Amino acid sequence: MQQYKKALLLHETVVTNAARIFGERSKFYLGRRRLLGALYCCDGQFERSISVLEATANEQATILGDDHEDYLRTLMELGRTYRLSKQTNKAMGVQERVVQQWKIKVGETNRSRLDAEEELAFVYFQSSDLERGSQLVEHVLEKRPVFNPEDPEPENLRSAWNLSSIYNKCGRYDDAFSVSQPTVQLLRASLSEGDPHLLGAEYELAYCLYRSGRYDESLPIWEHIVEMRRKNCPTSELIRLNCENNLGSCYYFAARYNKALPLWEHVVGEVQNTLPETDSLRLAAEHNLGLCLHNMDKFTEALPLWQQVVKVKRETLPEHDKTRLESEETLSNCLYKTGRLKEAHRLFSHVLKYREENKATSPEDYKDTLELIAEVESAMEAEKVKT
């Protein structure tokens, strides 16, 4: 977020001078203050952003009226800040109101209306209403103007990038690919390789290829993205760590464990110092590193990672959850391979209880757990004979 620091310092000065020269009730001052609030949001200062934007919106409503374009733009920025600060219900109330006002004032191809509808789509997505979110972005994409290579910020490509992101999050990977591939081709023709818009679009393309099992196609894109993020982001920047984690997954599924291992060791080292135990990126990175070590037969190194993963999943997921059971089973195997047979048997038995309940739908899982318990019991018998 360093790129916003200089802009913030400059704009704070602009706002101060605008108040002195034009007055605090002037359109110019209020417009500059809206931009200042938006910059606070971009810098992650959500409380400060909300305070500035709420005050600005209230004054604009009084001075300009609650259907004025400047007021609606401030409300949209306020709604975005609510969304990014996870205040989803507030964001939805604000953005639905903004969209309704734009529908009354302007036609369906108006840029401000389309921007507001797109922002509302992301609120729907955040509230898990994936269908309404994807439908709204599809509508926005249809109404955006045709791509113009001379336009420095092509709005229809931004919408396409957002749509591919929603498709990915909905698991509609074929749809995501059909949108993201041409988007990336167009952006590559007009933007530099490190441009954040291009990197964002490449991320969505790489992700849908990866999730579709097309690792060979996904891998060079991830390598390029990570190369660019390493040039422009500090080692602890979450966007960089997320990309490195995904690149590690591609290496892993391509059976290139020696490439995946140091990458995940780096990511886990960073996230354990900066993120809470329950954070999804931290949990995914610990899971991935643990799996890589486990499959390389490095059970001693894998054991503390799986203990941590299982601890968090037990706190956050029900006992019958499939991903929790898979992690508990892998932890059981690490305990078994490191000679902690009684602990391994106890945990395998716990997993088997739930596997047995679901053996009609997942017979292979049940069979695998039975075989592992038999192995542990055989090892326990052999240990008894030795003693």
mmCIF file of C-alpha atoms in Angstrom, residues 83 86-89 91-92 120-133:
data_model
loop_
_atom_site.group_PDB
_atom_site.id
_atom_site.type_symbol
_atom_site.label_atom_id
_atom_site.label_comp_id
_atom_site.label_asym_id
_atom_site.label_seq_id
_atom_site.Cartn_x
_atom_site.Cartn_y
_atom_site.Cartn_z
ATOM 1 C CA ARG A 83 -17.645 -3.932 1.737
ATOM 2 C CA LYS A 86 -16.509 -6.638 5.875
ATOM 3 C CA GLN A 87 -19.595 -4.600 6.846
ATOM 4 C CA THR A 88 -21.605 -6.404 4.189
ATOM 5 C CA ASN A 89 -25.128 -5.500 5.293
ATOM 6 C CA ALA A 91 -22.618 -2.042 2.011
ATOM 7 C CA MET A 92 -25.643 -3.724 0.470
ATOM 8 C CA LEU A 120 -23.298 -3.953 -5.991
ATOM 9 C CA ALA A 121 -22.465 -7.247 -7.718
ATOM 10 C CA PHE A 122 -19.408 -7.615 -5.498
ATOM 11 C CA VAL A 123 -21.521 -6.975 -2.416
ATOM 12 C CA TYR A 124 -23.862 -9.761 -3.545
ATOM 13 C CA PHE A 125 -20.877 -12.017 -4.003
ATOM 14 C CA GLN A 126 -19.519 -11.169 -0.548
ATOM 15 C CA SER A 127 -22.913 -12.050 0.937
ATOM 16 C CA SER A 128 -22.728 -15.449 -0.884
ATOM 17 C CA ASP A 129 -25.458 -14.495 -3.374
ATOM 18 C CA LEU A 130 -23.319 -15.749 -6.256
ATOM 19 C CA GLU A 131 -26.120 -15.995 -8.794
ATOM 20 C CA ARG A 132 -27.244 -12.366 -8.488
ATOM 21 C CA GLY A 133 -23.629 -11.204 -8.442
#
